[in-house]
CSV table of C-alpha atoms in Angstrom, one decimal:
chain,number,residue,atom,x,y,z
A,1,MET,CA,-12.8,-53.8,-52.4
A,2,SER,CA,-10.9,-57.1,-52.6
A,3,SER,CA,-7.3,-57.2,-53.6
A,4,SER,CA,-8.1,-59.2,-56.8
A,5,THR,CA,-10.0,-56.3,-58.3
A,6,THR,CA,-7.0,-54.0,-58.0
A,7,VAL,CA,-4.8,-56.2,-60.2
A,8,ALA,CA,-4.9,-55.1,-63.8
A,9,HIS,CA,-5.7,-58.0,-66.2
A,10,GLN,CA,-2.3,-58.0,-67.9
A,11,PHE,CA,-0.6,-59.0,-64.6
A,12,ASP,CA,-0.4,-62.5,-63.0
A,13,ASP,CA,-0.7,-61.1,-59.5
A,14,ALA,CA,-0.4,-58.0,-57.3
A,15,ALA,CA,3.3,-58.7,-56.6
A,16,GLN,CA,4.1,-58.7,-60.4
A,17,GLN,CA,2.1,-55.6,-60.8
A,18,LYS,CA,4.0,-53.9,-58.1
A,19,ARG,CA,7.4,-54.9,-59.5
A,20,ALA,CA,6.4,-53.6,-62.9
A,21,SER,CA,5.2,-50.2,-61.7
A,22,THR,CA,8.3,-49.8,-59.5
A,23,LEU,CA,10.6,-50.6,-62.4
A,24,GLY,CA,8.6,-48.3,-64.7
A,25,MET,CA,8.9,-45.4,-62.3
A,26,TRP,CA,12.7,-45.9,-62.0
A,27,VAL,CA,13.1,-45.9,-65.8
A,28,PHE,CA,11.1,-42.6,-65.8
A,29,LEU,CA,13.4,-41.2,-63.0
A,30,VAL,CA,16.5,-42.1,-65.1
A,31,THR,CA,15.0,-39.9,-67.9
A,32,GLU,CA,14.6,-37.2,-65.3
A,33,VAL,CA,18.3,-37.6,-64.3
A,34,MET,CA,19.2,-37.0,-67.9
A,35,MET,CA,17.0,-33.9,-68.2
A,36,PHE,CA,18.5,-32.3,-65.1
A,37,GLY,CA,21.9,-33.8,-66.2
A,38,GLY,CA,21.9,-31.5,-69.2
A,39,LEU,CA,21.7,-28.4,-66.9
A,40,PHE,CA,24.3,-29.8,-64.5
A,41,THR,CA,26.6,-30.4,-67.5
A,42,ALA,CA,26.2,-26.8,-68.6
A,43,TYR,CA,26.8,-25.7,-65.0
A,44,VAL,CA,30.1,-27.8,-64.8
A,45,VAL,CA,31.3,-26.4,-68.1
A,46,TYR,CA,30.7,-22.7,-67.3
A,47,ARG,CA,31.9,-23.0,-63.7
A,48,SER,CA,35.1,-24.6,-64.8
A,49,LEU,CA,35.6,-21.7,-67.3
A,50,TYR,CA,34.6,-18.8,-65.0
A,51,PRO,CA,35.2,-20.1,-61.3
A,52,GLU,CA,35.7,-16.5,-60.0
A,53,ALA,CA,32.5,-15.1,-61.4
A,54,PHE,CA,30.5,-18.1,-60.2
A,55,ALA,CA,31.9,-17.7,-56.6
A,56,GLN,CA,31.1,-13.9,-56.7
A,57,ALA,CA,27.6,-14.5,-58.0
A,58,SER,CA,26.9,-17.3,-55.5
A,59,HIS,CA,27.5,-14.7,-52.7
A,60,HIS,CA,24.3,-12.9,-53.9
A,61,LEU,CA,22.2,-15.9,-53.0
A,62,ASN,CA,20.9,-16.2,-49.4
A,63,ALA,CA,22.7,-19.3,-48.0
A,64,GLU,CA,20.6,-19.2,-44.7
A,65,LEU,CA,17.3,-19.4,-46.7
A,66,GLY,CA,18.8,-22.1,-48.9
A,67,ALA,CA,19.9,-24.2,-45.9
A,68,ALA,CA,16.5,-23.7,-44.2
A,69,ASN,CA,14.7,-24.8,-47.4
A,70,THR,CA,16.9,-27.9,-47.5
A,71,LEU,CA,15.7,-28.8,-44.0
A,72,VAL,CA,12.1,-28.2,-45.1
A,73,LEU,CA,12.5,-30.5,-48.1
A,74,LEU,CA,14.2,-33.2,-46.1
A,75,GLY,CA,11.3,-33.0,-43.6
A,76,SER,CA,8.9,-33.4,-46.5
A,77,SER,CA,10.8,-36.5,-47.5
A,78,LEU,CA,10.4,-37.9,-44.0
A,79,THR,CA,6.6,-37.2,-43.9
A,80,MET,CA,6.4,-38.8,-47.4
A,81,ALA,CA,8.2,-41.9,-46.2
A,82,LEU,CA,5.9,-42.1,-43.2
A,83,ALA,CA,2.9,-41.8,-45.5
A,84,VAL,CA,4.2,-44.7,-47.6
A,85,ARG,CA,4.8,-46.7,-44.4
A,86,SER,CA,1.2,-46.1,-43.2
A,87,ALA,CA,-0.1,-47.1,-46.7
A,88,GLN,CA,1.8,-50.3,-46.6
A,89,LEU,CA,0.3,-51.1,-43.2
A,90,GLY,CA,-3.2,-50.2,-44.4
A,91,LYS,CA,-3.5,-47.2,-42.0
A,92,ARG,CA,-5.6,-44.7,-43.8
A,93,ALA,CA,-5.4,-41.9,-41.3
A,94,GLY,CA,-1.6,-42.0,-41.2
A,95,THR,CA,-1.4,-42.0,-44.9
A,96,VAL,CA,-3.7,-39.0,-45.3
A,97,ILE,CA,-1.9,-37.1,-42.5
A,98,GLY,CA,1.6,-37.9,-44.0
A,99,LEU,CA,0.5,-36.8,-47.4
A,100,ILE,CA,-1.0,-33.5,-46.2
A,101,ALA,CA,2.1,-32.8,-44.1
A,102,THR,CA,4.2,-33.4,-47.2
A,103,ILE,CA,2.0,-31.0,-49.2
A,104,VAL,CA,2.4,-28.3,-46.5
A,105,LEU,CA,6.2,-28.6,-46.3
A,106,GLY,CA,6.4,-28.6,-50.1
A,107,SER,CA,4.3,-25.4,-50.2
A,108,VAL,CA,6.6,-23.8,-47.6
A,109,PHE,CA,9.6,-24.6,-49.8
A,110,LEU,CA,7.9,-23.0,-52.9
A,111,GLY,CA,6.9,-20.0,-50.8
A,112,VAL,CA,10.5,-19.4,-49.7
A,113,LYS,CA,11.6,-19.9,-53.3
A,114,ALA,CA,9.1,-17.3,-54.5
A,115,TYR,CA,10.4,-14.9,-51.9
A,116,GLU,CA,14.0,-15.5,-53.1
A,117,TYR,CA,13.0,-15.0,-56.7
A,118,SER,CA,11.2,-11.6,-56.0
A,119,HIS,CA,14.3,-10.5,-54.0
A,120,LYS,CA,16.5,-11.3,-57.0
A,121,PHE,CA,14.1,-9.3,-59.2
A,122,HIS,CA,14.4,-6.2,-57.0
A,123,GLU,CA,18.2,-6.6,-56.9
A,124,ASN,CA,18.3,-6.6,-60.8
A,125,LEU,CA,19.8,-10.1,-60.8
A,126,ILE,CA,17.4,-11.4,-63.4
A,127,PRO,CA,19.4,-12.2,-66.6
A,128,GLY,CA,18.5,-9.9,-69.4
A,129,PRO,CA,18.8,-6.1,-70.4
A,130,SER,CA,18.2,-5.0,-66.8
A,131,PHE,CA,20.9,-7.2,-65.3
A,132,VAL,CA,23.2,-5.3,-63.0
A,133,PHE,CA,26.2,-6.8,-61.3
A,134,PRO,CA,29.2,-5.0,-59.6
A,135,GLY,CA,32.7,-5.8,-60.8
A,136,SER,CA,34.2,-6.7,-64.2
A,137,GLU,CA,32.6,-10.2,-64.5
A,138,ALA,CA,29.0,-9.2,-65.0
A,139,ASP,CA,28.6,-11.2,-68.2
A,140,HIS,CA,29.9,-14.4,-66.6
A,141,ALA,CA,27.8,-13.8,-63.4
A,142,GLN,CA,24.8,-13.5,-65.7
A,143,LEU,CA,25.6,-17.0,-66.9
A,144,PHE,CA,25.5,-18.2,-63.3
A,145,PHE,CA,22.1,-16.6,-62.7
A,146,SER,CA,20.7,-18.0,-66.0
A,147,LEU,CA,21.7,-21.5,-64.7
A,148,TYR,CA,20.4,-20.7,-61.2
A,149,PHE,CA,17.0,-19.8,-62.5
A,150,ALA,CA,16.9,-22.6,-65.1
A,151,MET,CA,17.9,-25.3,-62.5
A,152,THR,CA,15.9,-24.1,-59.5
A,153,GLY,CA,13.0,-23.2,-61.9
A,154,LEU,CA,12.9,-26.7,-63.3
A,155,HIS,CA,13.2,-28.1,-59.8
A,156,ALA,CA,10.3,-25.8,-58.6
A,157,LEU,CA,8.2,-27.0,-61.5
A,158,HIS,CA,8.7,-30.5,-60.4
A,159,MET,CA,7.6,-29.5,-56.9
A,160,VAL,CA,4.4,-27.9,-58.2
A,161,ILE,CA,3.6,-31.1,-60.2
A,162,GLY,CA,4.5,-33.1,-57.1
A,163,VAL,CA,2.1,-31.2,-54.9
A,164,GLY,CA,-0.6,-31.9,-57.5
A,165,ILE,CA,0.2,-35.6,-57.4
A,166,LEU,CA,0.2,-35.7,-53.6
A,167,GLY,CA,-3.2,-33.8,-53.6
A,168,THR,CA,-4.6,-36.5,-55.9
A,169,LEU,CA,-3.2,-39.3,-53.7
A,170,THR,CA,-4.6,-37.6,-50.6
A,171,VAL,CA,-8.1,-37.6,-52.1
A,172,MET,CA,-7.7,-41.2,-53.2
A,173,ALA,CA,-6.5,-42.3,-49.8
A,174,ALA,CA,-9.4,-40.5,-48.0
A,175,ARG,CA,-11.8,-42.3,-50.4
A,176,LYS,CA,-10.4,-45.6,-49.2
A,177,ARG,CA,-8.9,-46.5,-52.6
A,178,PHE,CA,-5.8,-47.9,-50.9
A,179,SER,CA,-5.2,-50.9,-48.6
A,180,ALA,CA,-2.4,-53.0,-47.2
A,181,GLU,CA,-2.7,-55.1,-50.4
A,182,TYR,CA,-2.9,-52.3,-52.9
A,183,HIS,CA,-1.1,-48.9,-52.5
A,184,ASN,CA,1.2,-48.8,-55.5
A,185,PRO,CA,0.3,-45.1,-56.4
A,186,VAL,CA,1.4,-43.9,-53.0
A,187,GLU,CA,4.8,-45.7,-53.3
A,188,ILE,CA,5.2,-44.4,-56.9
A,189,GLY,CA,4.3,-40.9,-55.8
A,190,GLY,CA,6.8,-41.2,-53.0
A,191,LEU,CA,9.6,-42.2,-55.4
A,192,TYR,CA,8.9,-39.1,-57.4
A,193,TRP,CA,8.9,-36.8,-54.4
A,194,HIS,CA,12.2,-38.3,-53.0
A,195,PHE,CA,13.8,-37.8,-56.5
A,196,VAL,CA,12.9,-34.1,-56.4
A,197,ASP,CA,14.5,-34.0,-52.9
A,198,ILE,CA,17.7,-35.6,-54.2
A,199,VAL,CA,18.0,-33.0,-57.0
A,200,TRP,CA,17.9,-30.2,-54.4
A,201,ILE,CA,20.5,-32.0,-52.2
A,202,TYR,CA,22.9,-31.4,-55.2
A,203,LEU,CA,21.6,-27.9,-56.1
A,204,PHE,CA,22.0,-26.4,-52.6
A,205,PRO,CA,25.9,-26.7,-52.3
A,206,LEU,CA,26.5,-26.2,-56.0
A,207,LEU,CA,24.5,-22.9,-56.2
A,208,TYR,CA,24.5,-21.4,-52.7
A,209,LEU,CA,27.8,-22.3,-51.1
A,210,LEU,CA,30.5,-21.3,-53.6
A,211,GLY,CA,33.6,-19.6,-52.3
A,212,ARG,CA,32.1,-19.0,-48.8
A,213,HIS,CA,35.4,-19.4,-46.9
B,1,MET,CA,2.6,-60.5,-51.8
B,2,SER,CA,5.8,-59.8,-50.0
B,3,SER,CA,5.5,-56.6,-48.0
B,4,HIS,CA,8.6,-54.9,-46.8
B,5,THR,CA,8.2,-51.9,-44.5
B,6,THR,CA,10.7,-49.6,-42.8
B,7,SER,CA,10.2,-48.9,-39.2
B,8,ALA,CA,9.3,-45.3,-38.2
B,9,LEU,CA,12.4,-45.2,-36.0
B,10,THR,CA,14.7,-46.0,-39.0
B,11,LEU,CA,12.9,-43.3,-41.1
B,12,PHE,CA,13.5,-40.7,-38.3
B,13,LEU,CA,17.1,-41.7,-37.9
B,14,VAL,CA,17.7,-41.3,-41.6
B,15,PHE,CA,16.1,-37.9,-41.5
B,16,PHE,CA,18.3,-36.8,-38.6
B,17,ALA,CA,21.4,-38.1,-40.4
B,18,LEU,CA,20.3,-36.1,-43.5
B,19,VAL,CA,19.9,-33.0,-41.3
B,20,GLY,CA,23.3,-33.6,-39.7
B,21,LEU,CA,25.0,-34.0,-43.1
B,22,THR,CA,23.3,-30.8,-44.3
B,23,GLY,CA,25.1,-29.1,-41.3
B,24,VAL,CA,28.4,-30.7,-42.4
B,25,THR,CA,27.8,-29.4,-46.0
B,26,VAL,CA,27.4,-25.8,-44.7
B,27,TRP,CA,30.3,-26.2,-42.2
B,28,VAL,CA,32.8,-27.4,-44.8
B,29,ALA,CA,31.7,-24.7,-47.3
B,30,TYR,CA,33.1,-22.0,-44.8
B,31,ILE,CA,36.4,-23.8,-44.4
B,32,ASP,CA,39.2,-23.3,-47.0
B,33,LEU,CA,39.7,-26.7,-48.5
B,34,GLY,CA,41.3,-25.4,-51.7
B,35,ILE,CA,40.6,-27.5,-54.7
B,36,TRP,CA,38.9,-30.1,-52.5
B,37,SER,CA,35.9,-28.1,-51.5
B,38,THR,CA,33.8,-29.1,-54.4
B,39,PRO,CA,34.7,-32.8,-54.4
B,40,VAL,CA,33.9,-32.9,-50.6
B,41,ALA,CA,30.6,-31.1,-51.2
B,42,ILE,CA,29.7,-33.6,-54.0
B,43,ALA,CA,30.8,-36.5,-51.8
B,44,ILE,CA,28.5,-35.4,-48.9
B,45,ALA,CA,25.6,-34.8,-51.3
B,46,THR,CA,26.1,-38.3,-52.8
B,47,LEU,CA,26.1,-39.8,-49.3
B,48,LYS,CA,22.8,-38.0,-48.6
B,49,ALA,CA,21.3,-39.1,-51.9
B,50,SER,CA,22.4,-42.7,-51.3
B,51,LEU,CA,20.5,-42.6,-47.9
B,52,VAL,CA,17.4,-41.3,-49.6
B,53,VAL,CA,17.6,-43.9,-52.4
B,54,VAL,CA,18.4,-46.9,-50.2
B,55,ILE,CA,16.1,-46.2,-47.3
B,56,PHE,CA,13.4,-43.7,-48.3
B,57,MET,CA,13.0,-45.0,-51.8
B,58,GLU,CA,13.3,-48.6,-50.5
B,59,MET,CA,16.0,-49.6,-52.9
B,60,ARG,CA,17.2,-52.1,-50.3
B,61,PHE,CA,14.1,-54.1,-51.1
B,62,GLY,CA,14.5,-53.5,-54.8
B,63,GLN,CA,14.7,-56.1,-57.6
B,64,PRO,CA,18.1,-56.6,-59.3
B,65,ILE,CA,16.4,-55.3,-62.5
B,66,THR,CA,15.5,-52.1,-60.7
B,67,TRP,CA,19.1,-51.6,-59.4
B,68,PHE,CA,20.3,-52.2,-63.0
B,69,ALA,CA,17.8,-49.7,-64.6
B,70,SER,CA,18.5,-47.0,-62.1
B,71,SER,CA,22.3,-47.3,-62.3
B,72,THR,CA,22.1,-46.6,-66.0
B,73,GLY,CA,21.1,-43.0,-65.0
B,74,ILE,CA,24.3,-42.6,-63.0
B,75,LEU,CA,26.4,-44.2,-65.8
B,76,PHE,CA,25.1,-41.9,-68.5
B,77,LEU,CA,25.3,-38.8,-66.3
B,78,ILE,CA,29.0,-39.6,-65.8
B,79,LEU,CA,29.5,-40.2,-69.5
B,80,LEU,CA,27.7,-36.9,-70.3
B,81,ILE,CA,29.7,-34.7,-67.9
B,82,GLY,CA,32.9,-36.7,-68.3
B,83,LEU,CA,33.1,-36.6,-72.1
B,84,THR,CA,32.0,-33.0,-72.2
B,85,MET,CA,34.7,-32.0,-69.8
B,86,ALA,CA,37.3,-34.1,-71.6
B,87,ASP,CA,36.6,-31.8,-74.6
B,88,ILE,CA,36.5,-28.5,-72.6
B,89,VAL,CA,39.7,-29.3,-70.6
B,90,SER,CA,41.8,-30.6,-73.5
B,91,ARG,CA,41.0,-27.9,-76.1
B,92,GLY,CA,44.2,-25.9,-75.7
B,93,TRP,CA,46.5,-28.9,-75.5
B,94,LEU,CA,47.3,-29.2,-79.2
B,95,GLY,CA,47.9,-26.4,-81.5
B,96,VAL,CA,45.7,-26.0,-84.6
B,97,PRO,CA,47.8,-26.4,-87.8
B,98,GLY,CA,48.0,-23.3,-89.8
B,99,LYS,CA,46.9,-21.1,-87.0
């Protein structure tokens, strides 16, 4: 496959096509920032109103698991960046291995998250009629857990979609669809994956590490 | 076509920096910094996010228009949270006539 056939007809050349797809992806990521931003704003408002309840509720999250999952996700960003680098150099095996490693690490993250969710279910920390929280701030703690599940849930949904995207990219890479001249989908997929990593970089200290001293 | 690549060494160094900063995040959370604990946590997270954006997401090779487009996300996030909190914080400052 020559590089000329991979340039869509509306573009002058491959470089212009790449600039356009990169800019388009960043515009999409800005809309993602605003979607998560709504939840972060709700978090800031309620935490400023009920700081004590948020600190107490945060103690019911497992900081060790949260920290371990942070390292897993950072590792997946490294393997993703290595996959993009291999794609840029036209190294197919490196691209496929990097993408598969990213899928594996992403799945480990989701597995740990599922374990944490089931633990919260057994501890009656799911917001709703069966919510049980010691102390006088149960209602406000319930707000914290509503935000915890909404924010980490939306984040996990992005991870699930990301694993699907990476799986598609892996198949495309294995079928020799990419080359040193054309690998935009791998780079764009990488931007998405790193964005999801950044969201977690903020979620971890804001949800897991309140009032630990 | 201009092709920028980041060396594997750089990618690994950034990863280890991110792991180190995660350690710092946990460490400062267990120290009593008073009102500064959240600003410090946000500052470290922003440093980590900047590393990811500039190196992993290759923003250092980015076009000016890409820098511009992505910074609008930060701008509007600050407006969203800032103006909302301006309302929340200042609600009790003035009495309501007739109340």
